[in-house]
mmCIF file of C-alpha atoms in Angstrom:
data_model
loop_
_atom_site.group_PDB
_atom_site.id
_atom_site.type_symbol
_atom_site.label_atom_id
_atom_site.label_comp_id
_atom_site.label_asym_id
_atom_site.label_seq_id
_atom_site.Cartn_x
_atom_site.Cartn_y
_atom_site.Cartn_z
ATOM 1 C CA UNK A 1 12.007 32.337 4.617
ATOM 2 C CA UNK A 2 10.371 30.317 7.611
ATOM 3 C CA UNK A 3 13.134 27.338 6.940
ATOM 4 C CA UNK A 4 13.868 24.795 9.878
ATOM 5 C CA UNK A 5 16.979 24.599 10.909
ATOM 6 C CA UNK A 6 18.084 20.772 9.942
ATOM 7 C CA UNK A 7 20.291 20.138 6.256
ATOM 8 C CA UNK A 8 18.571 19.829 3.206
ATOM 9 C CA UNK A 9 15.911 22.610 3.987
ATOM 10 C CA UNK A 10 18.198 25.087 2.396
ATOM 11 C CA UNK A 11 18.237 23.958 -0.661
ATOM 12 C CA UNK A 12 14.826 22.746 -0.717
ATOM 13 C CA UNK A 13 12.900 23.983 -3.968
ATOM 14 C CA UNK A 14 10.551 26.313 -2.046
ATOM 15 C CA UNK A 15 7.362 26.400 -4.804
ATOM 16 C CA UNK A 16 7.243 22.708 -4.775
ATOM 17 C CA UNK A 17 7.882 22.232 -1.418
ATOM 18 C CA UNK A 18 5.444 24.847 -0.172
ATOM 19 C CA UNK A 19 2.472 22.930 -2.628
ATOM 20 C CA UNK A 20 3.911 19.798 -0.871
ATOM 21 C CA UNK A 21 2.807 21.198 2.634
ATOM 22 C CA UNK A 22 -0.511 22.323 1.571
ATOM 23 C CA UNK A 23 -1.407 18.931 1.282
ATOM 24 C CA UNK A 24 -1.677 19.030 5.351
ATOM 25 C CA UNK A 25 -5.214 21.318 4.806
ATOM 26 C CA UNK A 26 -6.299 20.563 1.233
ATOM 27 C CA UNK A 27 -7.719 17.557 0.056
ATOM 28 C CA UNK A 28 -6.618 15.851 -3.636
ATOM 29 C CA UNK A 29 -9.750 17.167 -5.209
ATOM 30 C CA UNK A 30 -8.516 20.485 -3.961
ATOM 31 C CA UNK A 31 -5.130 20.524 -4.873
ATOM 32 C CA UNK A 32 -5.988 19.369 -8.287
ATOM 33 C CA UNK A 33 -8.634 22.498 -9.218
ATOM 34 C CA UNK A 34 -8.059 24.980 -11.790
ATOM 35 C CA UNK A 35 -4.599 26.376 -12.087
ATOM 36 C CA UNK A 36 -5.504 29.482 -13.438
ATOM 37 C CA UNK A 37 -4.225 31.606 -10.048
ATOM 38 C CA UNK A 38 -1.968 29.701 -8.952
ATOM 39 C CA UNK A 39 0.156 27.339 -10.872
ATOM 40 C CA UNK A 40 3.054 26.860 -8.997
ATOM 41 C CA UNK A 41 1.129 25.387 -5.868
ATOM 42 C CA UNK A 42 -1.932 23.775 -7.805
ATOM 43 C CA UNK A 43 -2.729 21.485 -10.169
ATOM 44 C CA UNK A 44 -2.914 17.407 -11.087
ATOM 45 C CA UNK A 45 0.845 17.250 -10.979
ATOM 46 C CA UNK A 46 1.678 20.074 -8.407
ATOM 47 C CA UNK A 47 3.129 18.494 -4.963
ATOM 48 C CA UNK A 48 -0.221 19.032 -3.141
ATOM 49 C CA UNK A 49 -1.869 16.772 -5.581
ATOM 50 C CA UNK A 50 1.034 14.234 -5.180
ATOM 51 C CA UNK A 51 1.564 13.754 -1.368
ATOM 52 C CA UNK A 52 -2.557 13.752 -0.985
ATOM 53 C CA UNK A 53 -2.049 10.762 -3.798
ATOM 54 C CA UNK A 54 0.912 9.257 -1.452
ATOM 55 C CA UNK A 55 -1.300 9.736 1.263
ATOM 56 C CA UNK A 56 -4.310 8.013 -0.450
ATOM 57 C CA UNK A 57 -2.308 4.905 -1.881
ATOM 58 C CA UNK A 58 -0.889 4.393 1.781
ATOM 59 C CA UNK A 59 -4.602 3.796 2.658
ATOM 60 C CA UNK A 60 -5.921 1.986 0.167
ATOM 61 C CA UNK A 61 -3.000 -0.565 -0.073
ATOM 62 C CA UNK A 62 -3.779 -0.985 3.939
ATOM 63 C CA UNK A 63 -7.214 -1.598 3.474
ATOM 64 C CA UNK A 64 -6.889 -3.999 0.046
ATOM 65 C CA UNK A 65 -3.941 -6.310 1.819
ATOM 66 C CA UNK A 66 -6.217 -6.346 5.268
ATOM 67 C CA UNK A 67 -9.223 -7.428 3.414
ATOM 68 C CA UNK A 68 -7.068 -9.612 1.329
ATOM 69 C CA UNK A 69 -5.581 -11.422 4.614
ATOM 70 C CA UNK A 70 -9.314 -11.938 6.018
ATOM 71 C CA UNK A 71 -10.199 -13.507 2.626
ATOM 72 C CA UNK A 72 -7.596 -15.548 2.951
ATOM 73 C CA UNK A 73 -7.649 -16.628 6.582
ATOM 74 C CA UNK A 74 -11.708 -17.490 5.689
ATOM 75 C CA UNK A 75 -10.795 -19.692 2.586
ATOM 76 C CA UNK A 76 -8.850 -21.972 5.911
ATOM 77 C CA UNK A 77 -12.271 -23.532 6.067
ATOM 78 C CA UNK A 78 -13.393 -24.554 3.038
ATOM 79 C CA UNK A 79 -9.538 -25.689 2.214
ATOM 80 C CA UNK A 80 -10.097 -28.363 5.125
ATOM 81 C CA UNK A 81 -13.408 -29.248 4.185
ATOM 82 C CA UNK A 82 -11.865 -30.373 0.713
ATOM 83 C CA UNK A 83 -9.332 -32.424 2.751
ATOM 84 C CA UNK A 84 -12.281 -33.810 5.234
ATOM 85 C CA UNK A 85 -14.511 -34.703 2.303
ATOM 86 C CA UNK A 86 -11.524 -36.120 -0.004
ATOM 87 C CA UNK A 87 -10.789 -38.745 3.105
ATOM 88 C CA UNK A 88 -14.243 -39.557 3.605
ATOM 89 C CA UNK A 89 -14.529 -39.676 -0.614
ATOM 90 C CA UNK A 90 -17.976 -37.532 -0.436
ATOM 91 C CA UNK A 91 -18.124 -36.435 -3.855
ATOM 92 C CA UNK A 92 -20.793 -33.843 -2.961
ATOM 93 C CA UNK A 93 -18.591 -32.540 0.060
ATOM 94 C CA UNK A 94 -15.884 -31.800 -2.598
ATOM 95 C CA UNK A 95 -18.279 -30.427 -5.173
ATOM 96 C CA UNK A 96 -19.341 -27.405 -2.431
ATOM 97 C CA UNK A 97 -15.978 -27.475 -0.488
ATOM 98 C CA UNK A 98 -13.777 -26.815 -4.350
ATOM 99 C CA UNK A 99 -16.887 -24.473 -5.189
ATOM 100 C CA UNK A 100 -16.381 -22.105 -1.598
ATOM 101 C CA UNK A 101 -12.331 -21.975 -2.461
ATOM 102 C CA UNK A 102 -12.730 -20.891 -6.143
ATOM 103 C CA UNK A 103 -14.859 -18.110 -4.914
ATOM 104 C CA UNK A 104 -12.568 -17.255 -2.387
ATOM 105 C CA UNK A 105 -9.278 -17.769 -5.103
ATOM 106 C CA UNK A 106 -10.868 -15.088 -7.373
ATOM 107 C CA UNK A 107 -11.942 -12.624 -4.581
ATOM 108 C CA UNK A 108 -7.758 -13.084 -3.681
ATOM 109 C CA UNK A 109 -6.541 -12.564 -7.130
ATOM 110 C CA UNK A 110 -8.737 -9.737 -7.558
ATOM 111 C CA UNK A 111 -7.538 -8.456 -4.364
ATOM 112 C CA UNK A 112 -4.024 -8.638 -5.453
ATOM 113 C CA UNK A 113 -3.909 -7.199 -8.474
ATOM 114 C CA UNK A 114 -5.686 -4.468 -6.992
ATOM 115 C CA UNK A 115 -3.107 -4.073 -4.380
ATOM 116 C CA UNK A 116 0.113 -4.411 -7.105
ATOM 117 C CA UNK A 117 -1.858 -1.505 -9.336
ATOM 118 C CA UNK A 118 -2.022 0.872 -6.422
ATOM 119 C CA UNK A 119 1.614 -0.200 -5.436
ATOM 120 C CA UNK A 120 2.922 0.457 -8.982
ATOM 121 C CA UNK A 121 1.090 3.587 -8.900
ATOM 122 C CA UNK A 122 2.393 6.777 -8.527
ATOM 123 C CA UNK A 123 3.384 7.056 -4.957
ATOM 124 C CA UNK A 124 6.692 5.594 -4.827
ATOM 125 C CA UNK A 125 7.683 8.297 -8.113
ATOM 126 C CA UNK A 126 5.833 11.208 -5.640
ATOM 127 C CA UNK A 127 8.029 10.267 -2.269
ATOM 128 C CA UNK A 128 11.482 10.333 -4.891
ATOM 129 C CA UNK A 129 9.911 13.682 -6.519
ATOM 130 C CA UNK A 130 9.708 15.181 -2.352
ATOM 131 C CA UNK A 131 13.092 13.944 -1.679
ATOM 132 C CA UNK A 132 15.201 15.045 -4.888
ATOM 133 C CA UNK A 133 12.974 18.542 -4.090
ATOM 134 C CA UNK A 134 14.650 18.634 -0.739
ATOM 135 C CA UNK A 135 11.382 18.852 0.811
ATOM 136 C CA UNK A 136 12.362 17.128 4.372
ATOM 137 C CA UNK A 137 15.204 17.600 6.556
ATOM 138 C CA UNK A 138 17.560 14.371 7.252
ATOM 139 C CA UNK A 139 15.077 12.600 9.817
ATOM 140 C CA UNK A 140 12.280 13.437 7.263
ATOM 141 C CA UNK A 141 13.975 12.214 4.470
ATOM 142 C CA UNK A 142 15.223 8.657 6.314
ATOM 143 C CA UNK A 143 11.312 8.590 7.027
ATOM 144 C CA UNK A 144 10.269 9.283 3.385
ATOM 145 C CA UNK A 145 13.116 6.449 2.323
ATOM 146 C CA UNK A 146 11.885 4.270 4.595
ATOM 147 C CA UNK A 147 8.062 4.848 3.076
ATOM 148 C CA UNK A 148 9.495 4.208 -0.608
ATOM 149 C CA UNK A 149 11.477 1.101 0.993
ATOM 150 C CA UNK A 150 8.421 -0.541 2.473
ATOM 151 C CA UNK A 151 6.183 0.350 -0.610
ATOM 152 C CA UNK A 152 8.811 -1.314 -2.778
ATOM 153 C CA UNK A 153 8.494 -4.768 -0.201
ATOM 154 C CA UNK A 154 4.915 -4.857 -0.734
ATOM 155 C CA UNK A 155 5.111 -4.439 -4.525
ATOM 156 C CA UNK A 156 7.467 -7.727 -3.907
ATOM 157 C CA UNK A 157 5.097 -9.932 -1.553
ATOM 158 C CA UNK A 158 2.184 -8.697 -3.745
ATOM 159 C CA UNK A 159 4.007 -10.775 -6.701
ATOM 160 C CA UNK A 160 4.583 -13.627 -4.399
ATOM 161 C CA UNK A 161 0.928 -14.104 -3.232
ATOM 162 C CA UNK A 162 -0.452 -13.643 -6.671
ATOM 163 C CA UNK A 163 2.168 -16.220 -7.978
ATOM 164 C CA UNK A 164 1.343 -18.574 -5.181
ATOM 165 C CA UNK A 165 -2.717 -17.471 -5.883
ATOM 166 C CA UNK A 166 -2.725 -18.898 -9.254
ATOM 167 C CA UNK A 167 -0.254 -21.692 -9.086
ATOM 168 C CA UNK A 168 -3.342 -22.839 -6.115
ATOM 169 C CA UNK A 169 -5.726 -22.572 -8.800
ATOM 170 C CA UNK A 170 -3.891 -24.654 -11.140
ATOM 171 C CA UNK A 171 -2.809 -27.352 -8.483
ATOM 172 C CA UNK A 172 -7.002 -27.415 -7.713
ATOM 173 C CA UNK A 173 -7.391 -27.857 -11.164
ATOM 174 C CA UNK A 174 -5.217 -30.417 -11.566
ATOM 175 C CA UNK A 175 -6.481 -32.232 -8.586
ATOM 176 C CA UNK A 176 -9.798 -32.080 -9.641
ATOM 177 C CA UNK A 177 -8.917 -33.848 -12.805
ATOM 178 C CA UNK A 178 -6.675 -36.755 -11.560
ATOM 179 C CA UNK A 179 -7.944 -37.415 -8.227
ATOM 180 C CA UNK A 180 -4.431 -37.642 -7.330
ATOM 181 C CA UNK A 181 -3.896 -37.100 -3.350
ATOM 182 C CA UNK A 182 -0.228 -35.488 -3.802
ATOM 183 C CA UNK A 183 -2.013 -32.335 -5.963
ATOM 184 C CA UNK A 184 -4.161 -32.033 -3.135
ATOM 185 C CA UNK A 185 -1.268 -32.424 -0.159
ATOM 186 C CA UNK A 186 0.565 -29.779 -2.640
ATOM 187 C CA UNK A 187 -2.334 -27.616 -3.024
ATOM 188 C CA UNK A 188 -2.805 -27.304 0.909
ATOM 189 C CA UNK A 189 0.853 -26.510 1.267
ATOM 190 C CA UNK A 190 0.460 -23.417 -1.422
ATOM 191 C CA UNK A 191 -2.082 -22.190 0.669
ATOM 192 C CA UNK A 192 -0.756 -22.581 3.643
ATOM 193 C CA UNK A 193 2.467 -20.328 1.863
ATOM 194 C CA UNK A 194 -0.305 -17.496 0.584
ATOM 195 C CA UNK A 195 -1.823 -17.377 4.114
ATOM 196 C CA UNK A 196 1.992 -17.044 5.764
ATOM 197 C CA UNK A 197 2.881 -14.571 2.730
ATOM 198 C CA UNK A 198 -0.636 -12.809 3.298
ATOM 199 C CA UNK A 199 0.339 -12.093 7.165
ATOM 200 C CA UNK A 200 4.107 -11.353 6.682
ATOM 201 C CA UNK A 201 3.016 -8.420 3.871
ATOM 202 C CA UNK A 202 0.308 -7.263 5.838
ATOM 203 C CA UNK A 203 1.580 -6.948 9.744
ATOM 204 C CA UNK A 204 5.016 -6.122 8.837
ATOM 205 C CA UNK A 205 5.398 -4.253 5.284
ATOM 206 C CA UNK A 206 2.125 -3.239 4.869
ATOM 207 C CA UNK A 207 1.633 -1.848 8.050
ATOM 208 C CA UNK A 208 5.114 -0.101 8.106
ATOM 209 C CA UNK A 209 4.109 1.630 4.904
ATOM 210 C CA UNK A 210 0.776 2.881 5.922
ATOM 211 C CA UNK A 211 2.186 4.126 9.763
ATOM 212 C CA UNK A 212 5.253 5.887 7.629
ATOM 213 C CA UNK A 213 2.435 7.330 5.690
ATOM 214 C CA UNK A 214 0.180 9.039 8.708
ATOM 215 C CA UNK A 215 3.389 9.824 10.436
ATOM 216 C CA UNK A 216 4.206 11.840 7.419
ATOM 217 C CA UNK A 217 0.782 13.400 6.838
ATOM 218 C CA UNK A 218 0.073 14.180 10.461
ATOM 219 C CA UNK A 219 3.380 16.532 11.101
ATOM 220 C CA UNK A 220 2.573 18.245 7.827
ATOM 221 C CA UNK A 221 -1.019 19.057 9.077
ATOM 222 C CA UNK A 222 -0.607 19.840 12.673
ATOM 223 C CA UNK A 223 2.741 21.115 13.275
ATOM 224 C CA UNK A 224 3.074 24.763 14.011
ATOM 225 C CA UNK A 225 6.302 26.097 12.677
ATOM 226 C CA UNK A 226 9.356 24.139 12.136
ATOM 227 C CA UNK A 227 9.183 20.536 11.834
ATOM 228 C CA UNK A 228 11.826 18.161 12.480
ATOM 229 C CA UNK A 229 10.532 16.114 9.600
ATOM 230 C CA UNK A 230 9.328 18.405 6.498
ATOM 231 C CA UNK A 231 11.218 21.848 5.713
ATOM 232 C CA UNK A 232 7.494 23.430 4.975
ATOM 233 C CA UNK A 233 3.966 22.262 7.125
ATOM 234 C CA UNK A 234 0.890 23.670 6.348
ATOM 235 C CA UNK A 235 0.560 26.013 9.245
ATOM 236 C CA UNK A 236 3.702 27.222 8.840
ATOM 237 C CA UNK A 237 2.761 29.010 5.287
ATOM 238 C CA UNK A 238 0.967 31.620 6.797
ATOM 239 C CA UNK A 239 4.516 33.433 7.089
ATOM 240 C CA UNK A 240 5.945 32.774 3.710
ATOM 241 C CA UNK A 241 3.036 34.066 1.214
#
């Protein structure tokens, strides 16, 4: 067997682990047709299908959390427009100013819960199915860990900016109501704490997860051979079937 010569790979499961590396020349769609000739290496739950889904949530999550920050980092203006227009007392100022942040608050909830569903999703189960497989050597698998670790600290902040998301809403709500200047002063510090939560989950765990991710995916499509990461690449099949 074309095995690398790191622990782990020999006692790798080799079916799984060989339908893991196809996912470095076959797309989801692709791993997840018919079965009928091959069911060992194909199939919704084979491990093409689920690294190509690891693979995929990497991405989206990136691209949810980095439209999620801009959303946020926009809803900075109408936030001090409230405060300009609360000091000056322009009722109409306030009226537009509360009007741009709700729209902005829902497009960040939605955002959010879109980002926890992909995070609660399937990948973190796939990279503990490769690893209990034995699908990576050591340096592979402290990658793979590290993946799962990350994707667990974004499930975390993803809670934290949707807590902070809708306790905003209520403090708006509240100031809206009363008039009272401290639900306001309060309200600015919650989103000043989404916007610092927004850019801690997005440059550091975020971004972790999704460069662990293409790390991952680009030694199991373009590595000839061994690899000092999985125990199987794609291009190293071409020996084993």
């Amino acid at each position: 067997a074309n095995w690398t010569n790191y622990p782990r790979c020999d006692v790798a499961e080799a079916d799984f682990c060989m339908s893991v590396a196809l996912a470095g020349i076959l797309d989801e769609e692709q791993c997840s047709a018919d079965t009928s000739f091959d069911e060992q290496h194909f199939g919704e739950s084979s491990g093409c299908a689920r690294a190509n889904g690891m693979f995929r949530a990497a991405n989206t999550l990136y691209m949810l959390n980095m439209v999620d920050l801009i959303v946020v980092a926009i809803a900075t203006v109408p936030i001090a427009f409230l405060v300009a227009a609360r000091a000056k007392d322009a009722p109409a100022m306030v009226g537009v100013a509360r009007l741009c942040m709700w729209l902005f608050s829902v497009v960040d909830v939605a955002l959010q819960i879109a980002a926890l569903a992909v995070a609660y999703g399937d990948a973190g189960y796939s990279a503990a199915s490769f690893l209990d497989a034995g699908c990576l050597n050591v340096r592979g698998s402290i990658e793979l860990t590290g993946f799962a670790e990350a994707l667990k600290n974004v499930r975390i902040m993803g809670l934290v900016e949707l807590a902070i998301a809708v306790v905003t809403i209520a403090t708006d709500c509240a100031e809206m109501v009363s008039g009272e200047p401290l639900f306001l002063a309060f309200e600015v510090l919650m989103f000043l704490g989404d916007l610092a939560a927004s850019i801690v989950d997005f440059f550091i765990f975020t971004t972790d997860t999704h460069r662990q991710a293409l790390a991952l995916r680009e030694v199991l499509s373009h590595t000839t051979g061994a690899s000092d990461l999985w125990c199987w690449t794609a291009e190293s099949l071409a020996d084993s079937f």
